[in-house]
PDB file of C-alpha atoms in Angstrom:
ATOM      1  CA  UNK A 352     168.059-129.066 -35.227  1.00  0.00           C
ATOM      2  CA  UNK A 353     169.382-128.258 -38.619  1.00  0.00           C
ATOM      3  CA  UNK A 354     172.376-125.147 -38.317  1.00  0.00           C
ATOM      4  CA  UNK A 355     170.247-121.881 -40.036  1.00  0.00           C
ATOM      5  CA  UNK A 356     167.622-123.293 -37.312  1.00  0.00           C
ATOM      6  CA  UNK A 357     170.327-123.201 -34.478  1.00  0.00           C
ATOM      7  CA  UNK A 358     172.080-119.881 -35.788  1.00  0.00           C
ATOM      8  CA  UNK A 359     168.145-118.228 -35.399  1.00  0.00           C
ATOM      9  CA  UNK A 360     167.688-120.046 -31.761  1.00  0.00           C
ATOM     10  CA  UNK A 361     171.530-118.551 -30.771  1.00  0.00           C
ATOM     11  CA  UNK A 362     171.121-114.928 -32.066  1.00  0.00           C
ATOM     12  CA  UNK A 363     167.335-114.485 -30.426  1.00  0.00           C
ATOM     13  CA  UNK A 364     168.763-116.079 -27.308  1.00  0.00           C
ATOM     14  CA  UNK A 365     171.464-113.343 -27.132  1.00  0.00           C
ATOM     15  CA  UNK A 366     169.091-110.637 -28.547  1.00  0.00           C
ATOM     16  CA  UNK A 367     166.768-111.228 -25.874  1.00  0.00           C
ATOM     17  CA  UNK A 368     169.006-109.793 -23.062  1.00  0.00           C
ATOM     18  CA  UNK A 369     170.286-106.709 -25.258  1.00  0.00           C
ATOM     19  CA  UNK A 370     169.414-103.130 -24.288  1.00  0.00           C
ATOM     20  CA  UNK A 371     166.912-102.708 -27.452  1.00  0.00           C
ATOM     21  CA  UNK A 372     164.676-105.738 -25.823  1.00  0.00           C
ATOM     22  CA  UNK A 373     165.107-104.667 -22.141  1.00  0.00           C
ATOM     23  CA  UNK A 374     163.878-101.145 -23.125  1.00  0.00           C
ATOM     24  CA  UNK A 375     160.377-102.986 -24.778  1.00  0.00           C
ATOM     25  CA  UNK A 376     160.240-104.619 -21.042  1.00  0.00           C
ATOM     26  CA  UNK A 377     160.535-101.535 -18.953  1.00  0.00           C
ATOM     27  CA  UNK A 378     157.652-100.725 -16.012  1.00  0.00           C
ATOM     28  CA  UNK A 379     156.467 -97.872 -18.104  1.00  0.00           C
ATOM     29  CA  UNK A 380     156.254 -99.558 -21.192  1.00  0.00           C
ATOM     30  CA  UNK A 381     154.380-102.455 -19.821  1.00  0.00           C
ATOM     31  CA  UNK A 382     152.235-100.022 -17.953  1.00  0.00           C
ATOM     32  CA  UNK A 383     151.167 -98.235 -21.148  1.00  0.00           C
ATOM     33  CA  UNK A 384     150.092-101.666 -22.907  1.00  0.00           C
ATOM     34  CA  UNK A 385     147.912-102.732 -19.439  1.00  0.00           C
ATOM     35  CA  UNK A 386     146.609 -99.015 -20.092  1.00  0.00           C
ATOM     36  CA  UNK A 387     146.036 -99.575 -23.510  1.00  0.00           C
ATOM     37  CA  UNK A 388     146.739-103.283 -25.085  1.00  0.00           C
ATOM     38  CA  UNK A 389     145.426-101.666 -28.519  1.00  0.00           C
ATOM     39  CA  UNK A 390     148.615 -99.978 -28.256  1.00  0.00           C
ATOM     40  CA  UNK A 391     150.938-103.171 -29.241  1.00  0.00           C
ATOM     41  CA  UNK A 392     149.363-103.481 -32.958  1.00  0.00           C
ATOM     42  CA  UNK A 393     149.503-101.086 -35.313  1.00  0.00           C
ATOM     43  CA  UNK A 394     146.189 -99.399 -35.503  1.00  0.00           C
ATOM     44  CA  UNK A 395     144.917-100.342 -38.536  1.00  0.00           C
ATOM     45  CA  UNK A 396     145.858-103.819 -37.559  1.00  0.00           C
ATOM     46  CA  UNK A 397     144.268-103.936 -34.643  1.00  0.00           C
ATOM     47  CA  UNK A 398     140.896-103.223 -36.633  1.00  0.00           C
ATOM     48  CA  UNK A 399     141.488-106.146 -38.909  1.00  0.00           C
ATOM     49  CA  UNK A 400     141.804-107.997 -35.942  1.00  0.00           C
ATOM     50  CA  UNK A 401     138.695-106.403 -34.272  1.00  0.00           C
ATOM     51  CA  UNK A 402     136.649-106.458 -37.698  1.00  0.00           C
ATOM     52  CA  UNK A 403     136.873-110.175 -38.126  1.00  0.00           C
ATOM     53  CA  UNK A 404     136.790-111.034 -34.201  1.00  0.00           C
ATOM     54  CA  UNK A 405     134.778-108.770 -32.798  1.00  0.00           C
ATOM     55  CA  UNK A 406     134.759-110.139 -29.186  1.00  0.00           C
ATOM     56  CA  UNK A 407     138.407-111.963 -28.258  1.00  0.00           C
ATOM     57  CA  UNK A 408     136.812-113.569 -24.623  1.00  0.00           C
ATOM     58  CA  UNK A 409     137.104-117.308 -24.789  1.00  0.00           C
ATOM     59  CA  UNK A 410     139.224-117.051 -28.335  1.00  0.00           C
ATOM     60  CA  UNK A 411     142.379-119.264 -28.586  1.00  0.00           C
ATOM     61  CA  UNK A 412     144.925-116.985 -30.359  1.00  0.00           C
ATOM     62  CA  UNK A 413     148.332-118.236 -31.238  1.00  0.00           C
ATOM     63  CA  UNK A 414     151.327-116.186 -31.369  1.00  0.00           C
ATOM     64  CA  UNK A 415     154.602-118.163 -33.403  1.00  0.00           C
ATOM     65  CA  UNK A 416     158.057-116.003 -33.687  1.00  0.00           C
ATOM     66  CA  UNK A 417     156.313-114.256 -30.139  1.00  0.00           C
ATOM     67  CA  UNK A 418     159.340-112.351 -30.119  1.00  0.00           C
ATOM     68  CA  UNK A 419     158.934-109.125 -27.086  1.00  0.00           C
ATOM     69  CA  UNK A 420     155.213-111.320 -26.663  1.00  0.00           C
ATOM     70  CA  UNK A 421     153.555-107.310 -26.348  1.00  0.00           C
ATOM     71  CA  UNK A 422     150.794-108.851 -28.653  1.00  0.00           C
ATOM     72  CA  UNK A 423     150.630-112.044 -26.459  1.00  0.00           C
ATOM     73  CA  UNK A 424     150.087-109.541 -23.464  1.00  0.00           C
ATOM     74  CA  UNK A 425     147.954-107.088 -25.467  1.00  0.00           C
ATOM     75  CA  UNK A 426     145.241-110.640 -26.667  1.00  0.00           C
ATOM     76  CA  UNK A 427     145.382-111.568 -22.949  1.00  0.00           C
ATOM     77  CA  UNK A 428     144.315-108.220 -21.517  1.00  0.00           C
ATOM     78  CA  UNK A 429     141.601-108.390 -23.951  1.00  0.00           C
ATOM     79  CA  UNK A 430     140.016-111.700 -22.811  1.00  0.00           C
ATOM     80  CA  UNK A 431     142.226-114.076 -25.204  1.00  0.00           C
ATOM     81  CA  UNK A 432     143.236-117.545 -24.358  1.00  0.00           C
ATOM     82  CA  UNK A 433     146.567-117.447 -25.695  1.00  0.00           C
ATOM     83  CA  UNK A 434     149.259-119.336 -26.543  1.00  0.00           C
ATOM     84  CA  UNK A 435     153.093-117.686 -26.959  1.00  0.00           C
ATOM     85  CA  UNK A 436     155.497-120.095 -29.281  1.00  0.00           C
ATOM     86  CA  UNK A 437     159.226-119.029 -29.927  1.00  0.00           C
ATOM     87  CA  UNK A 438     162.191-120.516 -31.018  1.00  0.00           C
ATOM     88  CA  UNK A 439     164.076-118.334 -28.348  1.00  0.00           C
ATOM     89  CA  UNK A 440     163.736-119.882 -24.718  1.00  0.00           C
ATOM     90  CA  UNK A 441     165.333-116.790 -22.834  1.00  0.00           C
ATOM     91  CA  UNK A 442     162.432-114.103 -24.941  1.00  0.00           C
ATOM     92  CA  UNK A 443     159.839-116.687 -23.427  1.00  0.00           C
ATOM     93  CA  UNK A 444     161.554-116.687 -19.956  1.00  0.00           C
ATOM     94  CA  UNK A 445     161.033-112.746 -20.313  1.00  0.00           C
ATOM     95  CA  UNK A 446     157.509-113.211 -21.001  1.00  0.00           C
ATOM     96  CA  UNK A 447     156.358-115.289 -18.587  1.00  0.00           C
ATOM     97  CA  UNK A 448     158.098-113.410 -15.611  1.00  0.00           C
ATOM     98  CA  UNK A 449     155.937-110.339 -16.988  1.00  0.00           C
ATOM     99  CA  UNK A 450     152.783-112.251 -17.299  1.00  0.00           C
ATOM    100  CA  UNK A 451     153.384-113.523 -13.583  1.00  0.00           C
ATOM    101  CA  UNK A 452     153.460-110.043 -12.317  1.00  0.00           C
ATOM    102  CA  UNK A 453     150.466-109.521 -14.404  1.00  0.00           C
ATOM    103  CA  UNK A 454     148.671-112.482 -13.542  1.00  0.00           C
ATOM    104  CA  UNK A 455     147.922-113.004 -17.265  1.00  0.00           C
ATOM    105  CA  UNK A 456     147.637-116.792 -17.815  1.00  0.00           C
ATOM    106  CA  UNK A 457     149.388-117.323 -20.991  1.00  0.00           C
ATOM    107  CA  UNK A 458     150.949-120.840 -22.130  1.00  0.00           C
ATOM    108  CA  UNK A 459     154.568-120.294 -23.404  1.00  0.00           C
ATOM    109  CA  UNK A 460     155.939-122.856 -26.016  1.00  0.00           C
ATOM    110  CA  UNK A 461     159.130-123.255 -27.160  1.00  0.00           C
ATOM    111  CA  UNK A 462     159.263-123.880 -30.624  1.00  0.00           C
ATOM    112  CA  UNK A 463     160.059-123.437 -34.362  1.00  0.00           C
ATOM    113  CA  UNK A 464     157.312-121.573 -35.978  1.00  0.00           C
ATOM    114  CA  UNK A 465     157.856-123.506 -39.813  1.00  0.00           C
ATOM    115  CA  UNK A 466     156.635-126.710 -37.713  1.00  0.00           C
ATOM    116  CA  UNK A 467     154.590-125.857 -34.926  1.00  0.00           C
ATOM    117  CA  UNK A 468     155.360-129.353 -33.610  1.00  0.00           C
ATOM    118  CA  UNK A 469     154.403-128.992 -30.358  1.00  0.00           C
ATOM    119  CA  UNK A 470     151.020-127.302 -31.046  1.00  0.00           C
ATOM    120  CA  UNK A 471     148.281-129.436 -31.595  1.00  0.00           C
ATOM    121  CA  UNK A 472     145.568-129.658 -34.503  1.00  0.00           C
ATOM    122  CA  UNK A 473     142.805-127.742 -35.100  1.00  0.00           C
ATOM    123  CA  UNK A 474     142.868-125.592 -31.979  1.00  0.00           C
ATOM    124  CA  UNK A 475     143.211-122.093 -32.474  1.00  0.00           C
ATOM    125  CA  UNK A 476     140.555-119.512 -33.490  1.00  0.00           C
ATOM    126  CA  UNK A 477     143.325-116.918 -34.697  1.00  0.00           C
ATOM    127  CA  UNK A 478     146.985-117.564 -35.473  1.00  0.00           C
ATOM    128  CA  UNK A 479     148.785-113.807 -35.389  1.00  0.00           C
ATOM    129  CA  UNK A 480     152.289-113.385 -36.784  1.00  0.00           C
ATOM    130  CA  UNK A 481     153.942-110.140 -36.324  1.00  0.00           C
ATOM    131  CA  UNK A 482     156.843-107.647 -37.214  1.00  0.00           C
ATOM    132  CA  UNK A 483     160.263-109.771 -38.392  1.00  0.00           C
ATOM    133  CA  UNK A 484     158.273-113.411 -38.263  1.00  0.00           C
ATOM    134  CA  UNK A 485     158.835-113.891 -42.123  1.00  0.00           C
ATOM    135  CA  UNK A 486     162.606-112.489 -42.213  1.00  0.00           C
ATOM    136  CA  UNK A 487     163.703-115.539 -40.094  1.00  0.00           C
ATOM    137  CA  UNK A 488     161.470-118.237 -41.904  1.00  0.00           C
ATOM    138  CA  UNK A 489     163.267-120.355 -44.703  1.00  0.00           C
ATOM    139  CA  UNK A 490     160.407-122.244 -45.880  1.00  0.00           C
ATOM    140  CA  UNK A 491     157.081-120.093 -45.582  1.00  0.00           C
ATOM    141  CA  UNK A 492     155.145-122.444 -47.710  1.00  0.00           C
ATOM    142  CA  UNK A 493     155.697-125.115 -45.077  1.00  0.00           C
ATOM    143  CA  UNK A 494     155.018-122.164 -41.795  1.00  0.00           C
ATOM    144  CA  UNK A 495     151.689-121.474 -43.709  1.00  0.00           C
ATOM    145  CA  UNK A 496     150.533-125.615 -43.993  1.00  0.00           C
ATOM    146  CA  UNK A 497     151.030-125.865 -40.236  1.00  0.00           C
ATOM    147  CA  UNK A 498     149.234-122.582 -39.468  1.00  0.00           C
ATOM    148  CA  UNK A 499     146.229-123.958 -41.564  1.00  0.00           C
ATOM    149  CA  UNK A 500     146.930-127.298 -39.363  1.00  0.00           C
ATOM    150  CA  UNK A 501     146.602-126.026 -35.797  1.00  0.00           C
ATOM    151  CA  UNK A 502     143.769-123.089 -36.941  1.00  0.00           C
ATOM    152  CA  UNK A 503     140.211-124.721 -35.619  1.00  0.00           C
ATOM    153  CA  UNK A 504     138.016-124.896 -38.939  1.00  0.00           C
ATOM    154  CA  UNK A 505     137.124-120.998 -40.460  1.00  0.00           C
ATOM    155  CA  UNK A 506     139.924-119.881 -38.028  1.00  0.00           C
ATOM    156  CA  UNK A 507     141.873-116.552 -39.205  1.00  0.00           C
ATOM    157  CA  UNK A 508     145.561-116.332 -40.307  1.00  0.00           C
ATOM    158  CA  UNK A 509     146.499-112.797 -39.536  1.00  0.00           C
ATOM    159  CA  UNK A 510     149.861-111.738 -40.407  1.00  0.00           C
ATOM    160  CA  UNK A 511     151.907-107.945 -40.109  1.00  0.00           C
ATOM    161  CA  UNK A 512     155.221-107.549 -41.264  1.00  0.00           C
ATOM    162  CA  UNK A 513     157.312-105.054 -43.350  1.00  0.00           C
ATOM    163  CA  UNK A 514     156.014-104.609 -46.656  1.00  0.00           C
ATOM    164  CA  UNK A 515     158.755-106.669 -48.959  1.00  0.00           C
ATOM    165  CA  UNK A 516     158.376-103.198 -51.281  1.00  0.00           C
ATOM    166  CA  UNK A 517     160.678-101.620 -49.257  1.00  0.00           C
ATOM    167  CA  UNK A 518     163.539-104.803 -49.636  1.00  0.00           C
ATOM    168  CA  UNK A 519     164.969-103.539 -52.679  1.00  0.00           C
ATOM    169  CA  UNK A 520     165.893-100.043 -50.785  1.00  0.00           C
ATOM    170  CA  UNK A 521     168.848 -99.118 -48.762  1.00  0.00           C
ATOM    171  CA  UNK A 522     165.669 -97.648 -46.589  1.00  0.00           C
ATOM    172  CA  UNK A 523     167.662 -94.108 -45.505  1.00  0.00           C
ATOM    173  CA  UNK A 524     165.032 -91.866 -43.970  1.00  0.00           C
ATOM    174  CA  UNK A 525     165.319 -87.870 -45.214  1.00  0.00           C
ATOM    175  CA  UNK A 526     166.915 -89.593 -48.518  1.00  0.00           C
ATOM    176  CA  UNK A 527     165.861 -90.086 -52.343  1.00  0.00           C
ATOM    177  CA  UNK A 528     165.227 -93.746 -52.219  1.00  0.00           C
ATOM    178  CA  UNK A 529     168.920 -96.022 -53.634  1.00  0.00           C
ATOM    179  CA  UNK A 530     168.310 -99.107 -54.541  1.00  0.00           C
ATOM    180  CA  UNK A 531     170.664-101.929 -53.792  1.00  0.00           C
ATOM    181  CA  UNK A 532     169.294-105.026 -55.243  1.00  0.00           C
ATOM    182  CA  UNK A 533     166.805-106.419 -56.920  1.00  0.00           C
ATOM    183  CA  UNK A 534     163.292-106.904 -55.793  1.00  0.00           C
ATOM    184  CA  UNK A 535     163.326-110.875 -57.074  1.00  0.00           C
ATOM    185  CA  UNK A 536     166.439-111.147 -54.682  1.00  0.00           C
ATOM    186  CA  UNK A 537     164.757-113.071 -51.608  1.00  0.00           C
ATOM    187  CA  UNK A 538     167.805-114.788 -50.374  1.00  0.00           C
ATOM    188  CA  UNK A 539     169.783-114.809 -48.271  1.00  0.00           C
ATOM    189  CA  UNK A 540     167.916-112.944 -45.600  1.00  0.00           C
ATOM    190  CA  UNK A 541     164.505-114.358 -46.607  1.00  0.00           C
ATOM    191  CA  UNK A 542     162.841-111.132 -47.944  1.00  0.00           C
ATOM    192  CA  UNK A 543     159.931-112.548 -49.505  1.00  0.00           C
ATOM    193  CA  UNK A 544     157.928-110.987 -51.765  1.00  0.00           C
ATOM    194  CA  UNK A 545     154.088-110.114 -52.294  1.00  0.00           C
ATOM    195  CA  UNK A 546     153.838-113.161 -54.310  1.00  0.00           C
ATOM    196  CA  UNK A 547     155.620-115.334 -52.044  1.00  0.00           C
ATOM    197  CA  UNK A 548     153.291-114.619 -49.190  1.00  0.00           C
ATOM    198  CA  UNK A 549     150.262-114.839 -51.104  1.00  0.00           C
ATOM    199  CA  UNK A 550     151.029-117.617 -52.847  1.00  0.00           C
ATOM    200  CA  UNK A 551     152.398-120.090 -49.963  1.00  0.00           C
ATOM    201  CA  UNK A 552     148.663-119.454 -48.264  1.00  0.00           C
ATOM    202  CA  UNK A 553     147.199-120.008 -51.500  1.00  0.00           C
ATOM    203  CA  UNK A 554     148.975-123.326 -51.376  1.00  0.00           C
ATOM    204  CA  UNK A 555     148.478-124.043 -48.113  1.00  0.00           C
ATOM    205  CA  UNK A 556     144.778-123.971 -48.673  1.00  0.00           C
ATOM    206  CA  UNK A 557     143.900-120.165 -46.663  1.00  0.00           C
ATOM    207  CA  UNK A 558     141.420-118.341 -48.182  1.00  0.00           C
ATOM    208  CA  UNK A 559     142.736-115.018 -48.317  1.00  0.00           C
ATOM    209  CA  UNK A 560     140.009-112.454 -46.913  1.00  0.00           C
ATOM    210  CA  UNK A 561     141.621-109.239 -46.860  1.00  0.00           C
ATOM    211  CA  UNK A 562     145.076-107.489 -47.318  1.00  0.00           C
ATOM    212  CA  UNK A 563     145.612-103.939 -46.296  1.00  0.00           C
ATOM    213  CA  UNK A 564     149.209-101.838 -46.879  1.00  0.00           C
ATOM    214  CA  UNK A 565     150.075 -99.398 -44.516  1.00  0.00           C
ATOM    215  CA  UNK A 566     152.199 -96.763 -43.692  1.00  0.00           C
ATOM    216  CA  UNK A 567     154.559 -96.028 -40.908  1.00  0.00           C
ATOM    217  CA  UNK A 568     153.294 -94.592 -37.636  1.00  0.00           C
ATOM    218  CA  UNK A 569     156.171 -93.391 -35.588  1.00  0.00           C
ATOM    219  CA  UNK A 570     160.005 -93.135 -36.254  1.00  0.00           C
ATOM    220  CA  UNK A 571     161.067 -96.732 -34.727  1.00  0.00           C
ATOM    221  CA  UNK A 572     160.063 -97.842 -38.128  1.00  0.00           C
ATOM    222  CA  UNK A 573     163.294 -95.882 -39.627  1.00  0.00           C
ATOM    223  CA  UNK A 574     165.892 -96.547 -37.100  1.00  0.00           C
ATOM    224  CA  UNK A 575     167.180 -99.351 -34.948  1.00  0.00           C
ATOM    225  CA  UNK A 576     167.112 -98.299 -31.260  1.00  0.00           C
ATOM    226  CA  UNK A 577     170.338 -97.269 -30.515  1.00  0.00           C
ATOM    227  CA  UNK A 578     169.888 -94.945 -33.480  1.00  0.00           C
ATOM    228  CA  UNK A 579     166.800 -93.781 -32.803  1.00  0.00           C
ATOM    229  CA  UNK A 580     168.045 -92.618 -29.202  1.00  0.00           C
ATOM    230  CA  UNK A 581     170.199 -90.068 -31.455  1.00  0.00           C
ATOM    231  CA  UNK A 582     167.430 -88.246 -33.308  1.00  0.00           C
ATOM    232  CA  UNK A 583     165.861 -84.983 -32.862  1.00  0.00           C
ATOM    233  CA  UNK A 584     162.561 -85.683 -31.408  1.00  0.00           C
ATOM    234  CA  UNK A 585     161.397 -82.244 -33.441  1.00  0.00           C
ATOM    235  CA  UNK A 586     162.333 -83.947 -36.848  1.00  0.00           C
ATOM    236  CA  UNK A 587     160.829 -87.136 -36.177  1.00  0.00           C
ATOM    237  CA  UNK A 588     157.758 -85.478 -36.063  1.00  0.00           C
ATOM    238  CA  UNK A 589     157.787 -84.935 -39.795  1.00  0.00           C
ATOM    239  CA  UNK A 590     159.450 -88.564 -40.595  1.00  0.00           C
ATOM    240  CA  UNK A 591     156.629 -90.115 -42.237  1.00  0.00           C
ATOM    241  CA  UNK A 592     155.487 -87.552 -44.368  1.00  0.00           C
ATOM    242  CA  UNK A 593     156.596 -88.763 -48.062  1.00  0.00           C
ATOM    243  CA  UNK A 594     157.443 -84.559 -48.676  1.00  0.00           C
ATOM    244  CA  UNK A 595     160.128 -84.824 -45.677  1.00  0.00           C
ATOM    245  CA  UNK A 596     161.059 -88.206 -46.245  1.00  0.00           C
ATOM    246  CA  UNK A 597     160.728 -89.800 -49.592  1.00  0.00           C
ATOM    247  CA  UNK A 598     161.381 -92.945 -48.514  1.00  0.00           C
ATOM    248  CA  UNK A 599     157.760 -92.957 -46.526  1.00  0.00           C
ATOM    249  CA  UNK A 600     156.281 -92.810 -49.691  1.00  0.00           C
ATOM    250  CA  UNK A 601     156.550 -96.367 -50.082  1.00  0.00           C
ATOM    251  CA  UNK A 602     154.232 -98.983 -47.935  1.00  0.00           C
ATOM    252  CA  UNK A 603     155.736 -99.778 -44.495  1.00  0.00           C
ATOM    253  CA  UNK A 604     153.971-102.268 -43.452  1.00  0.00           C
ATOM    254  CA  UNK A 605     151.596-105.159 -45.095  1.00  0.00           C
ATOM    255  CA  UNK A 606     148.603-106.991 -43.649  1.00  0.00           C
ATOM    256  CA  UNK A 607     146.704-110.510 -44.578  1.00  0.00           C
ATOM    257  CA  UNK A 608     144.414-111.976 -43.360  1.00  0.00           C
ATOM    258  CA  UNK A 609     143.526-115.369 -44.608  1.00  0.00           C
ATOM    259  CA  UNK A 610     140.638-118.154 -43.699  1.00  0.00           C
ATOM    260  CA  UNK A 611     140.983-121.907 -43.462  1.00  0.00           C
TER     261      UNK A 611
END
């Protein structure tokens, strides 16, 4: 395992037991997403996901960079077969205790999500990456040839992450947008651009269907979660309307969906 590989592996280890990542695995919140597994995509996501596969019973869905594994919970409440893959083994010891007490049979994989090496060909009707997947990934033209690898033929590539728009931006909510660098500036932290994305499943052979840009929908978009437990709930009512908060002007989020 190559260091930046190792450094990524270390941090989500330690992240995993942190009081941000036990709140996203409290009784209440996993009773909300058996409620409503909808609930763990963003909604306009979730009718991507529901537009191209209609029916999820008997699908194999994939789920690299798993991370809290609320989608891996969400696909298997709603009749998935699904697989959870992270680089992180204590995040996939914290899923599979959950599942257990749900009696959700998922398959949890430990591995790195550029290589997919443990996850075998041309098995998977939908591979689903979600919020912070691309951040970590150093080569996403090589994540996007194994993805096209393990996808069964005419399988879907979804993807959801922060729309790289916003990377130039210090990102301060109630504030005129500052910029701090430039938008070609991808490294160090891997903030790839529209083209970037596009382009490395252009060149891993995915036929891109669809691509949507969407907006915020509730204030944990604008604040980590120790900060968020500061705010006035009142205000954050109004946080992603562009006339309160410029900085919601701007795309939060981007969606792709792509075919091999």
């Amino acid at each position: 395992m190559d260091e930046q590989l190792k450094q990524v592996k270390d941090s989500w280890n330690e992240t995993a037991d942190s009081a941000w990542y036990q709140s996203l695995r409290t009784d209440e919140k996993i009773a909300a997403l058996v409620k409503e597994p909808a609930g763990a995509f963003h909604p306009s996501v979730y009718q991507l996901i529901n537009k191209y596969i209609p029916d999820l019973h008997g699908k194999k869905v994939l789920l690299p960079s798993s991370g809290d594994n609320h989608a891996a919970f969400a696909f298997a409440l709603l009749g998935a077969e699904v697989t959870s893959a992270d680089i992180s083994e204590k995040q996939l010891q914290h899923a599979q205790d959950i599942a257990y007490k749900l009696k959700l049979s998922i398959c949890f994989v430990c591995d790195d999500t550029t290589q997919l090496s443990n996850i075998e060909d041309n098995s998977f009707d939908l591979v689903y990456t979600s919020n912070g997947t691309h951040t970590w990934i150093a080569d996403i033209v090589t994540m996007y040839k194994n993805i096209y690898r393990v996808l069964k033929p005419t399988g879907l590539s979804i993807m959801y992450d922060i729309h790289p728009f916003n990377r130039p931006f210090l990102g301060e909510p109630w504030q005129e947008p500052k910029i701090i660098k430039s938008y070609e500036e991808t490294m160090p932290h891997c903030h790839w651009r529209v083209q970037d994305l596009v382009n490395a499943m252009i060149w891993a052979q995915l036929s891109i269907k669809e691509m949507e840009e969407l907006q915020a929908v509730n204030a944990s978009f604008w604040f980590s979660y120790d900060e968020l437990l500061k705010q006035n709930t009142d205000e954050m009512k109004k946080i992603n309307n562009w006339e309160n908060n410029p900085m919601a002007a701007l795309p939060a989020w981007i969606s792709i969906v792509a075919q091999k």
